PDB file of C-alpha atoms in Angstrom:
ATOM      1  CA  MET G   1     -49.946 117.129 174.863  1.00  0.00           C
ATOM      2  CA  ASP G   2     -50.344 114.689 172.019  1.00  0.00           C
ATOM      3  CA  GLN G   3     -53.879 115.807 171.605  1.00  0.00           C
ATOM      4  CA  ASN G   4     -52.822 119.425 171.231  1.00  0.00           C
ATOM      5  CA  MET G   5     -50.220 118.541 168.629  1.00  0.00           C
ATOM      6  CA  ASN G   6     -52.712 116.620 166.538  1.00  0.00           C
ATOM      7  CA  GLN G   7     -55.155 119.467 166.739  1.00  0.00           C
ATOM      8  CA  HIS G   8     -52.510 121.914 165.618  1.00  0.00           C
ATOM      9  CA  ALA G   9     -51.543 119.659 162.720  1.00  0.00           C
ATOM     10  CA  SER G  10     -55.151 119.413 161.630  1.00  0.00           C
ATOM     11  CA  GLU G  11     -55.438 123.170 161.590  1.00  0.00           C
ATOM     12  CA  ASP G  12     -52.334 123.644 159.361  1.00  0.00           C
ATOM     13  CA  THR G  13     -53.340 121.095 156.634  1.00  0.00           C
ATOM     14  CA  PRO G  14     -56.143 123.135 154.883  1.00  0.00           C
ATOM     15  CA  GLU G  15     -53.905 126.187 154.539  1.00  0.00           C
ATOM     16  CA  SER G  16     -51.135 124.233 152.912  1.00  0.00           C
ATOM     17  CA  SER G  17     -53.555 122.563 150.489  1.00  0.00           C
ATOM     18  CA  HIS G  18     -55.145 125.941 149.663  1.00  0.00           C
ATOM     19  CA  ARG G  19     -51.752 127.425 148.952  1.00  0.00           C
ATOM     20  CA  SER G  20     -50.867 124.551 146.637  1.00  0.00           C
ATOM     21  CA  LEU G  21     -54.092 124.907 144.558  1.00  0.00           C
ATOM     22  CA  ASN G  22     -53.756 128.643 143.800  1.00  0.00           C
ATOM     23  CA  PRO G  23     -51.066 128.361 141.055  1.00  0.00           C
ATOM     24  CA  LEU G  24     -53.101 125.729 139.165  1.00  0.00           C
ATOM     25  CA  TRP G  25     -56.131 127.940 139.089  1.00  0.00           C
ATOM     26  CA  VAL G  26     -54.094 130.863 137.918  1.00  0.00           C
ATOM     27  CA  ALA G  27     -52.539 128.799 135.106  1.00  0.00           C
ATOM     28  CA  ALA G  28     -55.940 127.513 134.027  1.00  0.00           C
ATOM     29  CA  VAL G  29     -57.383 130.972 133.942  1.00  0.00           C
ATOM     30  CA  LEU G  30     -54.439 132.257 131.970  1.00  0.00           C
ATOM     31  CA  PHE G  31     -54.761 129.394 129.466  1.00  0.00           C
ATOM     32  CA  LEU G  32     -58.442 130.060 128.997  1.00  0.00           C
ATOM     33  CA  CYS G  33     -57.728 133.712 128.442  1.00  0.00           C
ATOM     34  CA  VAL G  34     -55.073 132.912 125.833  1.00  0.00           C
ATOM     35  CA  VAL G  35     -57.420 130.490 124.072  1.00  0.00           C
ATOM     36  CA  ALA G  36     -60.220 133.064 124.051  1.00  0.00           C
ATOM     37  CA  VAL G  37     -57.890 135.722 122.662  1.00  0.00           C
ATOM     38  CA  ALA G  38     -56.616 133.288 119.982  1.00  0.00           C
ATOM     39  CA  VAL G  39     -60.122 132.292 118.962  1.00  0.00           C
ATOM     40  CA  GLY G  40     -61.151 135.925 118.744  1.00  0.00           C
ATOM     41  CA  PHE G  41     -58.094 136.729 116.684  1.00  0.00           C
ATOM     42  CA  ILE G  42     -58.768 133.829 114.301  1.00  0.00           C
ATOM     43  CA  VAL G  43     -62.389 134.858 113.885  1.00  0.00           C
ATOM     44  CA  GLN G  44     -61.325 138.423 113.236  1.00  0.00           C
ATOM     45  CA  GLN G  45     -58.745 137.287 110.647  1.00  0.00           C
ATOM     46  CA  GLN G  46     -61.357 135.151 108.877  1.00  0.00           C
ATOM     47  CA  LYS G  47     -63.702 138.099 108.685  1.00  0.00           C
ATOM     48  CA  VAL G  48     -60.911 140.293 107.317  1.00  0.00           C
ATOM     49  CA  ALA G  49     -59.940 137.591 104.787  1.00  0.00           C
ATOM     50  CA  SER G  50     -63.539 137.198 103.623  1.00  0.00           C
ATOM     51  CA  GLN G  51     -63.879 140.941 103.261  1.00  0.00           C
ATOM     52  CA  LEU G  52     -60.626 141.101 101.270  1.00  0.00           C
ATOM     53  CA  SER G  53     -61.769 138.219  99.015  1.00  0.00           C
ATOM     54  CA  ALA G  54     -65.083 139.930  98.312  1.00  0.00           C
ATOM     55  CA  HIS G  55     -63.263 143.183  97.614  1.00  0.00           C
ATOM     56  CA  ASN G  56     -60.879 141.380  95.200  1.00  0.00           C
ATOM     57  CA  GLU G  57     -63.798 139.829  93.369  1.00  0.00           C
ATOM     58  CA  GLU G  58     -65.417 143.213  92.997  1.00  0.00           C
ATOM     59  CA  LEU G  59     -62.140 144.651  91.701  1.00  0.00           C
ATOM     60  CA  SER G  60     -61.733 141.756  89.222  1.00  0.00           C
ATOM     61  CA  ALA G  61     -65.261 142.240  87.910  1.00  0.00           C
ATOM     62  CA  SER G  62     -64.691 145.944  87.592  1.00  0.00           C
ATOM     63  CA  LEU G  63     -61.354 145.351  85.818  1.00  0.00           C
ATOM     64  CA  THR G  64     -62.982 142.879  83.364  1.00  0.00           C
ATOM     65  CA  GLN G  65     -65.735 145.362  82.615  1.00  0.00           C
ATOM     66  CA  THR G  66     -63.156 148.113  82.125  1.00  0.00           C
ATOM     67  CA  ARG G  67     -61.160 145.914  79.726  1.00  0.00           C
ATOM     68  CA  GLY G  68     -64.291 145.164  77.702  1.00  0.00           C
ATOM     69  CA  GLN G  69     -65.063 148.851  77.484  1.00  0.00           C
ATOM     70  CA  VAL G  70     -61.470 149.555  76.411  1.00  0.00           C
ATOM     71  CA  GLN G  71     -61.662 146.896  73.684  1.00  0.00           C
ATOM     72  CA  THR G  72     -64.980 148.290  72.468  1.00  0.00           C
ATOM     73  CA  LEU G  73     -63.556 151.792  72.378  1.00  0.00           C
ATOM     74  CA  SER G  74     -60.437 150.503  70.555  1.00  0.00           C
ATOM     75  CA  SER G  75     -62.529 148.753  67.882  1.00  0.00           C
ATOM     76  CA  GLU G  76     -64.668 151.845  67.438  1.00  0.00           C
ATOM     77  CA  LEU G  77     -61.541 153.970  67.193  1.00  0.00           C
ATOM     78  CA  ASN G  78     -60.050 151.626  64.555  1.00  0.00           C
ATOM     79  CA  THR G  79     -63.285 151.741  62.574  1.00  0.00           C
ATOM     80  CA  LEU G  80     -63.299 155.525  62.710  1.00  0.00           C
ATOM     81  CA  GLN G  81     -59.655 155.627  61.621  1.00  0.00           C
ATOM     82  CA  MET G  82     -60.353 153.294  58.678  1.00  0.00           C
ATOM     83  CA  GLN G  83     -63.352 155.348  57.649  1.00  0.00           C
ATOM     84  CA  GLN G  84     -61.317 158.522  57.928  1.00  0.00           C
ATOM     85  CA  ALA G  85     -58.505 156.989  55.827  1.00  0.00           C
ATOM     86  CA  ALA G  86     -61.032 155.852  53.207  1.00  0.00           C
ATOM     87  CA  ARG G  87     -62.568 159.302  53.067  1.00  0.00           C
ATOM     88  CA  GLU G  88     -59.137 160.892  52.750  1.00  0.00           C
ATOM     89  CA  LYS G  89     -58.172 158.456  49.983  1.00  0.00           C
ATOM     90  CA  ALA G  90     -61.421 159.118  48.113  1.00  0.00           C
ATOM     91  CA  ALA G  91     -60.912 162.845  48.499  1.00  0.00           C
ATOM     92  CA  GLU G  92     -57.328 162.526  47.216  1.00  0.00           C
ATOM     93  CA  GLN G  93     -58.472 160.502  44.216  1.00  0.00           C
ATOM     94  CA  ALA G  94     -61.221 162.999  43.488  1.00  0.00           C
ATOM     95  CA  ARG G  95     -58.698 165.831  43.736  1.00  0.00           C
ATOM     96  CA  ARG G  96     -56.291 164.085  41.359  1.00  0.00           C
ATOM     97  CA  SER G  97     -59.101 163.313  38.923  1.00  0.00           C
ATOM     98  CA  ALA G  98     -60.180 166.932  38.986  1.00  0.00           C
ATOM     99  CA  GLU G  99     -56.585 168.064  38.379  1.00  0.00           C
ATOM    100  CA  LEU G 100     -56.219 165.621  35.478  1.00  0.00           C
ATOM    101  CA  ARG G 101     -59.485 166.801  33.959  1.00  0.00           C
ATOM    102  CA  ARG G 102     -58.411 170.418  34.297  1.00  0.00           C
ATOM    103  CA  GLU G 103     -54.992 169.616  32.797  1.00  0.00           C
ATOM    104  CA  LEU G 104     -56.595 167.706  29.942  1.00  0.00           C
ATOM    105  CA  GLY G 105     -58.979 170.580  29.340  1.00  0.00           C
ATOM    106  CA  ARG G 106     -56.094 173.029  29.232  1.00  0.00           C
ATOM    107  CA  HIS G 107     -54.181 170.815  26.764  1.00  0.00           C
ATOM    108  CA  GLN G 108     -57.225 170.379  24.565  1.00  0.00           C
ATOM    109  CA  ALA G 109     -57.899 174.092  24.630  1.00  0.00           C
ATOM    110  CA  GLY G 110     -54.262 174.787  23.772  1.00  0.00           C
ATOM    111  CA  ALA G 111     -54.354 172.238  20.973  1.00  0.00           C
ATOM    112  CA  ARG G 112     -57.503 173.791  19.563  1.00  0.00           C
ATOM    113  CA  LYS G 113     -55.828 177.189  19.663  1.00  0.00           C
ATOM    114  CA  VAL G 114     -52.540 175.997  18.151  1.00  0.00           C
ATOM    115  CA  VAL G 115     -53.875 173.761  15.364  1.00  0.00           C
ATOM    116  CA  ASN G 116     -55.031 175.636  12.340  1.00  0.00           C
ATOM    117  CA  LYS G 117     -56.875 173.540   9.828  1.00  0.00           C
ATOM    118  CA  ASP G 118     -55.847 175.845   7.048  1.00  0.00           C
ATOM    119  CA  ASP G 119     -52.149 175.252   7.820  1.00  0.00           C
ATOM    120  CA  PRO G 120     -50.461 173.262   4.968  1.00  0.00           C
ATOM    121  CA  ARG G 121     -48.552 171.175   7.505  1.00  0.00           C
ATOM    122  CA  TRP G 122     -51.808 169.986   9.023  1.00  0.00           C
ATOM    123  CA  LYS G 123     -53.001 168.919   5.574  1.00  0.00           C
ATOM    124  CA  GLU G 124     -49.737 167.012   5.021  1.00  0.00           C
ATOM    125  CA  VAL G 125     -50.189 165.194   8.323  1.00  0.00           C
ATOM    126  CA  GLN G 126     -53.743 164.263   7.360  1.00  0.00           C
ATOM    127  CA  ALA G 127     -52.552 163.007   3.978  1.00  0.00           C
ATOM    128  CA  GLU G 128     -49.838 160.874   5.569  1.00  0.00           C
ATOM    129  CA  LEU G 129     -52.334 159.420   8.032  1.00  0.00           C
ATOM    130  CA  ALA G 130     -54.713 158.569   5.217  1.00  0.00           C
ATOM    131  CA  ALA G 131     -51.883 156.885   3.266  1.00  0.00           C
ATOM    132  CA  HIS G 132     -50.883 154.826   6.310  1.00  0.00           C
ATOM    133  CA  GLN G 133     -54.479 153.768   6.875  1.00  0.00           C
ATOM    134  CA  LYS G 134     -54.774 152.658   3.243  1.00  0.00           C
ATOM    135  CA  ALA G 135     -51.530 150.677   3.517  1.00  0.00           C
ATOM    136  CA  ILE G 136     -52.729 149.015   6.705  1.00  0.00           C
ATOM    137  CA  ALA G 137     -56.073 148.133   5.137  1.00  0.00           C
ATOM    138  CA  SER G 138     -54.310 146.687   2.063  1.00  0.00           C
ATOM    139  CA  THR G 139     -51.992 144.600   4.247  1.00  0.00           C
ATOM    140  CA  GLN G 140     -54.927 143.283   6.232  1.00  0.00           C
ATOM    141  CA  ASP G 141     -56.717 142.325   3.026  1.00  0.00           C
ATOM    142  CA  ASP G 142     -53.600 140.493   1.764  1.00  0.00           C
ATOM    143  CA  ILE G 143     -53.271 138.610   5.061  1.00  0.00           C
ATOM    144  CA  ALA G 144     -56.938 137.632   4.992  1.00  0.00           C
ATOM    145  CA  LYS G 145     -56.635 136.454   1.368  1.00  0.00           C
ATOM    146  CA  THR G 146     -53.494 134.419   2.111  1.00  0.00           C
ATOM    147  CA  ARG G 147     -55.138 132.865   5.147  1.00  0.00           C
ATOM    148  CA  SER G 148     -58.207 131.993   3.101  1.00  0.00           C
ATOM    149  CA  ASP G 149     -56.043 130.414   0.367  1.00  0.00           C
ATOM    150  CA  LEU G 150     -54.091 128.345   2.879  1.00  0.00           C
ATOM    151  CA  GLN G 151     -57.268 127.224   4.602  1.00  0.00           C
ATOM    152  CA  GLY G 152     -58.768 126.249   1.262  1.00  0.00           C
ATOM    153  CA  ASN G 153     -55.668 124.264   0.284  1.00  0.00           C
ATOM    154  CA  LEU G 154     -55.657 122.523   3.643  1.00  0.00           C
ATOM    155  CA  ASP G 155     -59.350 121.711   3.401  1.00  0.00           C
ATOM    156  CA  SER G 156     -58.956 120.371  -0.136  1.00  0.00           C
ATOM    157  CA  THR G 157     -55.999 118.203   0.944  1.00  0.00           C
ATOM    158  CA  ARG G 158     -57.961 116.829   3.866  1.00  0.00           C
ATOM    159  CA  THR G 159     -60.972 116.196   1.633  1.00  0.00           C
ATOM    160  CA  GLU G 160     -58.814 114.427  -0.910  1.00  0.00           C
ATOM    161  CA  LEU G 161     -57.131 112.235   1.685  1.00  0.00           C
ATOM    162  CA  ASN G 162     -60.336 111.447   3.560  1.00  0.00           C
ATOM    163  CA  GLY G 163     -62.084 110.582   0.319  1.00  0.00           C
ATOM    164  CA  SER G 164     -59.377 108.068  -0.613  1.00  0.00           C
ATOM    165  CA  ILE G 165     -59.516 105.861   2.482  1.00  0.00           C
ATOM    166  CA  ALA G 166     -59.690 102.127   1.800  1.00  0.00           C
ATOM    167  CA  LYS G 167     -61.706 100.137   4.318  1.00  0.00           C
ATOM    168  CA  THR G 168     -61.031  96.713   2.746  1.00  0.00           C
ATOM    169  CA  HIS G 169     -58.279  95.004   0.766  1.00  0.00           C
ATOM    170  CA  ALA G 170     -60.329  95.267  -2.400  1.00  0.00           C
ATOM    171  CA  GLU G 171     -60.732  99.019  -2.005  1.00  0.00           C
ATOM    172  CA  LEU G 172     -56.979  99.288  -1.374  1.00  0.00           C
ATOM    173  CA  VAL G 173     -56.312  97.462  -4.648  1.00  0.00           C
ATOM    174  CA  GLU G 174     -58.629  99.875  -6.477  1.00  0.00           C
ATOM    175  CA  LEU G 175     -56.782 102.869  -5.019  1.00  0.00           C
ATOM    176  CA  GLU G 176     -53.441 101.361  -5.976  1.00  0.00           C
ATOM    177  CA  LYS G 177     -54.594 100.944  -9.577  1.00  0.00           C
ATOM    178  CA  LYS G 178     -54.900 104.731  -9.890  1.00  0.00           C
ATOM    179  CA  GLY G 179     -51.118 104.962  -9.668  1.00  0.00           C
ATOM    180  CA  GLU G 180     -51.167 108.242  -7.769  1.00  0.00           C
ATOM    181  CA  ARG G 181     -49.692 106.927  -4.490  1.00  0.00           C
ATOM    182  CA  SER G 182     -47.859 103.913  -3.106  1.00  0.00           C
ATOM    183  CA  TYR G 183     -49.667 101.686  -0.596  1.00  0.00           C
ATOM    184  CA  PHE G 184     -48.040  99.451   2.026  1.00  0.00           C
ATOM    185  CA  GLU G 185     -50.354  97.035   3.796  1.00  0.00           C
ATOM    186  CA  PHE G 186     -49.363  95.855   7.305  1.00  0.00           C
ATOM    187  CA  ASP G 187     -50.437  93.411   9.982  1.00  0.00           C
ATOM    188  CA  VAL G 188     -48.748  94.368  13.270  1.00  0.00           C
ATOM    189  CA  THR G 189     -48.860  92.628  16.651  1.00  0.00           C
ATOM    190  CA  LYS G 190     -48.324  94.302  20.021  1.00  0.00           C
ATOM    191  CA  ALA G 191     -44.573  94.676  20.741  1.00  0.00           C
ATOM    192  CA  ASN G 192     -41.973  97.252  21.752  1.00  0.00           C
ATOM    193  CA  ARG G 193     -39.986  96.724  18.545  1.00  0.00           C
ATOM    194  CA  PHE G 194     -40.712  98.605  15.329  1.00  0.00           C
ATOM    195  CA  GLN G 195     -41.930  96.977  12.136  1.00  0.00           C
ATOM    196  CA  ARG G 196     -40.925  98.552   8.831  1.00  0.00           C
ATOM    197  CA  VAL G 197     -43.988  99.616   6.816  1.00  0.00           C
ATOM    198  CA  GLY G 198     -42.915 101.440   3.674  1.00  0.00           C
ATOM    199  CA  PRO G 199     -41.090 104.673   4.584  1.00  0.00           C
ATOM    200  CA  ILE G 200     -41.996 104.583   8.308  1.00  0.00           C
ATOM    201  CA  GLY G 201     -41.670 102.261  11.302  1.00  0.00           C
ATOM    202  CA  VAL G 202     -44.710 101.188  13.330  1.00  0.00           C
ATOM    203  CA  SER G 203     -44.923  99.706  16.849  1.00  0.00           C
ATOM    204  CA  LEU G 204     -48.281  98.690  18.378  1.00  0.00           C
ATOM    205  CA  ARG G 205     -48.392  99.411  22.120  1.00  0.00           C
ATOM    206  CA  LYS G 206     -52.092  99.088  23.102  1.00  0.00           C
ATOM    207  CA  THR G 207     -55.408  97.897  21.636  1.00  0.00           C
ATOM    208  CA  ASN G 208     -58.995  98.322  22.787  1.00  0.00           C
ATOM    209  CA  THR G 209     -61.339  95.942  20.992  1.00  0.00           C
ATOM    210  CA  LYS G 210     -64.476  97.209  22.758  1.00  0.00           C
ATOM    211  CA  HIS G 211     -64.112 100.821  21.625  1.00  0.00           C
ATOM    212  CA  GLN G 212     -61.988  99.986  18.559  1.00  0.00           C
ATOM    213  CA  PHE G 213     -58.949 102.203  19.080  1.00  0.00           C
ATOM    214  CA  CYS G 214     -55.203 101.664  19.537  1.00  0.00           C
ATOM    215  CA  ASP G 215     -52.004 103.442  20.632  1.00  0.00           C
ATOM    216  CA  LEU G 216     -48.987 103.525  18.308  1.00  0.00           C
ATOM    217  CA  HIS G 217     -45.366 104.615  18.278  1.00  0.00           C
ATOM    218  CA  VAL G 218     -44.259 105.701  14.782  1.00  0.00           C
ATOM    219  CA  ILE G 219     -40.800 106.569  13.435  1.00  0.00           C
ATOM    220  CA  VAL G 220     -41.057 109.343  10.806  1.00  0.00           C
ATOM    221  CA  ASN G 221     -38.194 111.564   9.649  1.00  0.00           C
ATOM    222  CA  ASP G 222     -35.824 109.861  12.120  1.00  0.00           C
ATOM    223  CA  ARG G 223     -38.118 110.884  14.984  1.00  0.00           C
ATOM    224  CA  GLU G 224     -40.233 108.684  17.206  1.00  0.00           C
ATOM    225  CA  LEU G 225     -43.800 109.983  17.493  1.00  0.00           C
ATOM    226  CA  VAL G 226     -46.509 108.817  19.892  1.00  0.00           C
ATOM    227  CA  LYS G 227     -50.035 108.521  18.509  1.00  0.00           C
ATOM    228  CA  LYS G 228     -52.690 107.614  21.063  1.00  0.00           C
ATOM    229  CA  HIS G 229     -56.368 106.722  20.726  1.00  0.00           C
ATOM    230  CA  ILE G 230     -56.397 106.119  16.966  1.00  0.00           C
ATOM    231  CA  ASN G 231     -59.855 104.937  15.929  1.00  0.00           C
ATOM    232  CA  VAL G 232     -60.623 102.521  13.092  1.00  0.00           C
ATOM    233  CA  TYR G 233     -60.731 104.266   9.671  1.00  0.00           C
ATOM    234  CA  GLU G 234     -59.302 107.442  11.240  1.00  0.00           C
ATOM    235  CA  PRO G 235     -56.485 108.665   8.961  1.00  0.00           C
ATOM    236  CA  VAL G 236     -53.238 109.741  10.602  1.00  0.00           C
ATOM    237  CA  ILE G 237     -51.364 112.219   8.376  1.00  0.00           C
ATOM    238  CA  PHE G 238     -47.576 112.806   8.426  1.00  0.00           C
ATOM    239  CA  TYR G 239     -45.644 115.459   6.509  1.00  0.00           C
ATOM    240  CA  THR G 240     -42.076 114.436   5.635  1.00  0.00           C
ATOM    241  CA  GLU G 241     -39.141 116.579   4.648  1.00  0.00           C
ATOM    242  CA  GLN G 242     -38.115 114.253   1.789  1.00  0.00           C
ATOM    243  CA  THR G 243     -41.370 114.222  -0.174  1.00  0.00           C
ATOM    244  CA  GLY G 244     -43.119 117.426   0.843  1.00  0.00           C
ATOM    245  CA  GLN G 245     -46.453 115.621   0.458  1.00  0.00           C
ATOM    246  CA  PRO G 246     -48.412 114.006   3.278  1.00  0.00           C
ATOM    247  CA  MET G 247     -48.212 110.327   4.139  1.00  0.00           C
ATOM    248  CA  GLN G 248     -51.265 108.597   5.552  1.00  0.00           C
ATOM    249  CA  LEU G 249     -51.704 105.712   8.006  1.00  0.00           C
ATOM    250  CA  VAL G 250     -55.106 104.015   8.238  1.00  0.00           C
ATOM    251  CA  VAL G 251     -56.109 101.201  10.613  1.00  0.00           C
ATOM    252  CA  ASN G 252     -58.761  98.897   9.080  1.00  0.00           C
ATOM    253  CA  SER G 253     -59.293  96.420  11.908  1.00  0.00           C
ATOM    254  CA  ILE G 254     -58.326  96.033  15.563  1.00  0.00           C
ATOM    255  CA  SER G 255     -58.304  92.770  17.502  1.00  0.00           C
ATOM    256  CA  LYS G 256     -56.690  91.667  20.730  1.00  0.00           C
ATOM    257  CA  ASN G 257     -52.996  92.739  20.617  1.00  0.00           C
ATOM    258  CA  ARG G 258     -53.207  93.025  16.818  1.00  0.00           C
ATOM    259  CA  MET G 259     -54.098  95.546  14.125  1.00  0.00           C
ATOM    260  CA  HIS G 260     -54.332  95.597  10.342  1.00  0.00           C
ATOM    261  CA  GLY G 261     -54.131  98.553   7.975  1.00  0.00           C
ATOM    262  CA  TYR G 262     -51.986 100.302   5.408  1.00  0.00           C
ATOM    263  CA  VAL G 263     -49.647 103.271   4.839  1.00  0.00           C
ATOM    264  CA  SER G 264     -50.176 105.551   1.839  1.00  0.00           C
ATOM    265  CA  ALA G 265     -47.149 107.525   0.584  1.00  0.00           C
ATOM    266  CA  PRO G 266     -46.566 109.794  -2.429  1.00  0.00           C
ATOM    267  CA  LYS G 267     -44.689 108.201  -5.330  1.00  0.00           C
ATOM    268  CA  PHE G 268     -42.632 111.273  -6.242  1.00  0.00           C
ATOM    269  CA  GLN G 269     -39.686 112.335  -4.107  1.00  0.00           C
ATOM    270  CA  GLY G 270     -38.937 115.893  -3.099  1.00  0.00           C
ATOM    271  CA  SER G 271     -36.227 116.381  -5.724  1.00  0.00           C
ATOM    272  CA  ARG G 272     -38.543 115.472  -8.614  1.00  0.00           C
ATOM    273  CA  MET G 273     -41.321 117.660  -7.223  1.00  0.00           C
ATOM    274  CA  SER G 274     -38.905 120.571  -6.821  1.00  0.00           C
ATOM    275  CA  ALA G 275     -37.761 120.118 -10.402  1.00  0.00           C
ATOM    276  CA  SER G 276     -41.333 120.163 -11.663  1.00  0.00           C
ATOM    277  CA  ASN G 277     -42.152 123.215  -9.580  1.00  0.00           C
ATOM    278  CA  ALA G 278     -38.994 125.055 -10.685  1.00  0.00           C
ATOM    279  CA  SER G 279     -40.535 125.901 -14.057  1.00  0.00           C
ATOM    280  CA  GLU G 280     -43.486 127.512 -12.284  1.00  0.00           C
ATOM    281  CA  SER G 281     -41.697 129.528  -9.593  1.00  0.00           C
ATOM    282  CA  PRO G 282     -38.039 130.605  -9.460  1.00  0.00           C
ATOM    283  CA  MET G 283     -38.467 131.260  -5.738  1.00  0.00           C
ATOM    284  CA  ALA G 284     -39.352 127.596  -5.199  1.00  0.00           C
ATOM    285  CA  THR G 285     -36.132 126.588  -7.019  1.00  0.00           C
ATOM    286  CA  ALA G 286     -34.046 128.854  -4.809  1.00  0.00           C
ATOM    287  CA  SER G 287     -35.652 127.570  -1.628  1.00  0.00           C
ATOM    288  CA  SER G 288     -35.184 123.928  -2.639  1.00  0.00           C
ATOM    289  CA  ALA G 289     -31.544 124.568  -3.572  1.00  0.00           C
ATOM    290  CA  SER G 290     -30.812 126.255  -0.250  1.00  0.00           C
ATOM    291  CA  ALA G 291     -32.501 123.536   1.834  1.00  0.00           C
ATOM    292  CA  PRO G 292     -30.033 121.179   3.586  1.00  0.00           C
ATOM    293  CA  VAL G 293     -29.764 117.592   2.343  1.00  0.00           C
ATOM    294  CA  GLN G 294     -31.498 115.250   4.794  1.00  0.00           C
ATOM    295  CA  GLN G 295     -30.232 111.787   5.618  1.00  0.00           C
ATOM    296  CA  PRO G 296     -32.571 109.064   4.283  1.00  0.00           C
ATOM    297  CA  ALA G 297     -35.097 108.038   6.888  1.00  0.00           C
ATOM    298  CA  SER G 298     -34.567 104.361   6.194  1.00  0.00           C
ATOM    299  CA  VAL G 299     -30.997 104.416   7.613  1.00  0.00           C
ATOM    300  CA  GLU G 300     -32.033 105.941  10.925  1.00  0.00           C
ATOM    301  CA  LEU G 301     -35.152 103.768  10.906  1.00  0.00           C
ATOM    302  CA  ARG G 302     -33.041 100.633  10.745  1.00  0.00           C
ATOM    303  CA  GLN G 303     -30.810 101.934  13.531  1.00  0.00           C
ATOM    304  CA  LEU G 304     -33.786 102.686  15.808  1.00  0.00           C
ATOM    305  CA  ALA G 305     -35.367  99.308  15.007  1.00  0.00           C
ATOM    306  CA  ALA G 306     -32.073  97.567  15.819  1.00  0.00           C
ATOM    307  CA  GLY G 307     -31.836  99.474  19.094  1.00  0.00           C
ATOM    308  CA  ALA G 308     -35.382  98.505  20.015  1.00  0.00           C
ATOM    309  CA  ASN G 309     -34.679  94.845  19.210  1.00  0.00           C
ATOM    310  CA  SER G 310     -31.518  94.840  21.312  1.00  0.00           C
ATOM    311  CA  GLN G 311     -33.556  96.187  24.280  1.00  0.00           C
TER     312      GLN G 311
END
C-alpha cells in the first residue's frame, strides 16, 4: 500500500509544477510584447520627429528666401517710386517754367503794345531817369573824392609820425628842439600798477627779449587799453578827445622785465586848436561848441593808478 501511495504522489508532482510555471511564461511573453511594441513606437516617433525637423528646415529656408525676395522687391519698388517722384517734380518744374515764360512773353508783348515812344509821358520818364542817373554818378564821385582825401590825410599823418621816431636819447632831444610836440621819456619795469608818463598811464605786463616785443596796458581818455606784441621802434598811436591830434608811444629798448621809450603828445590843447580852426570853418566852431566838456584825463588816471596800487 505504501508503495502505491508513493507512486501516486510521484505521478501528481509534474502536473503541479507544470501548472505553476504557466503564469510566469505568460507574463514573460506579455512583457516582451510590450517592450517590442514600445521600441517600435519609439522608433516610429523618432522617424516622424526627424521628418518634421527636415520639413521645418525646408520651410525656414523657403521663408528666408521669400523674405529676401520681398526685400529686393521692396527696394526696387522704392527706387521706382523715387524715380517717378523725381520725374513728376521735373515735369512740374518744366511746366511752371513754361508758364512763367509764356506769362513773361505776354507781359512783354503787352508792354511793347502799350508803350509808345512818341508819348510825351514816356519822354518825361526817360528824362527823370537820366537826371537820377546823373545825380547818382555825381554822388559816387563825391564819395570817391572824399575817401581819397581822407586816405591821403591818413597816409600823410602816418608818414609824418613814422618819420619822426627817435631811436636814441640824442634823436629824442633833436625832435624836442623842433618845438612841435612834447616828449616824455620813460623807463618802466614789469608791474600791475600804472606809471604816469605825460598824459597817459603805462603798465608793463610782459617782455620778450629774444623777439624784442612787449605787452602793455595803457590808460588813455579814462579808459584802460590792452596793447599786445608791441615791437621795438613800432609806434603806437592814440587819438584823444582833449587834443584832437594823435599821441604816440615808442619803445626804444626791451630787456628782462623792463622797457625804455617815450611818449609824444601835441603841445596845443583842443580848445586852442578849435579857436584857430574857427576862423577857417564856421561849422568847426559850431561842432566844437556843441561837444560836451570832458573831464581831464589826469584825474581819472590818478584814480585808476591809486586803485591799482591798492590791489
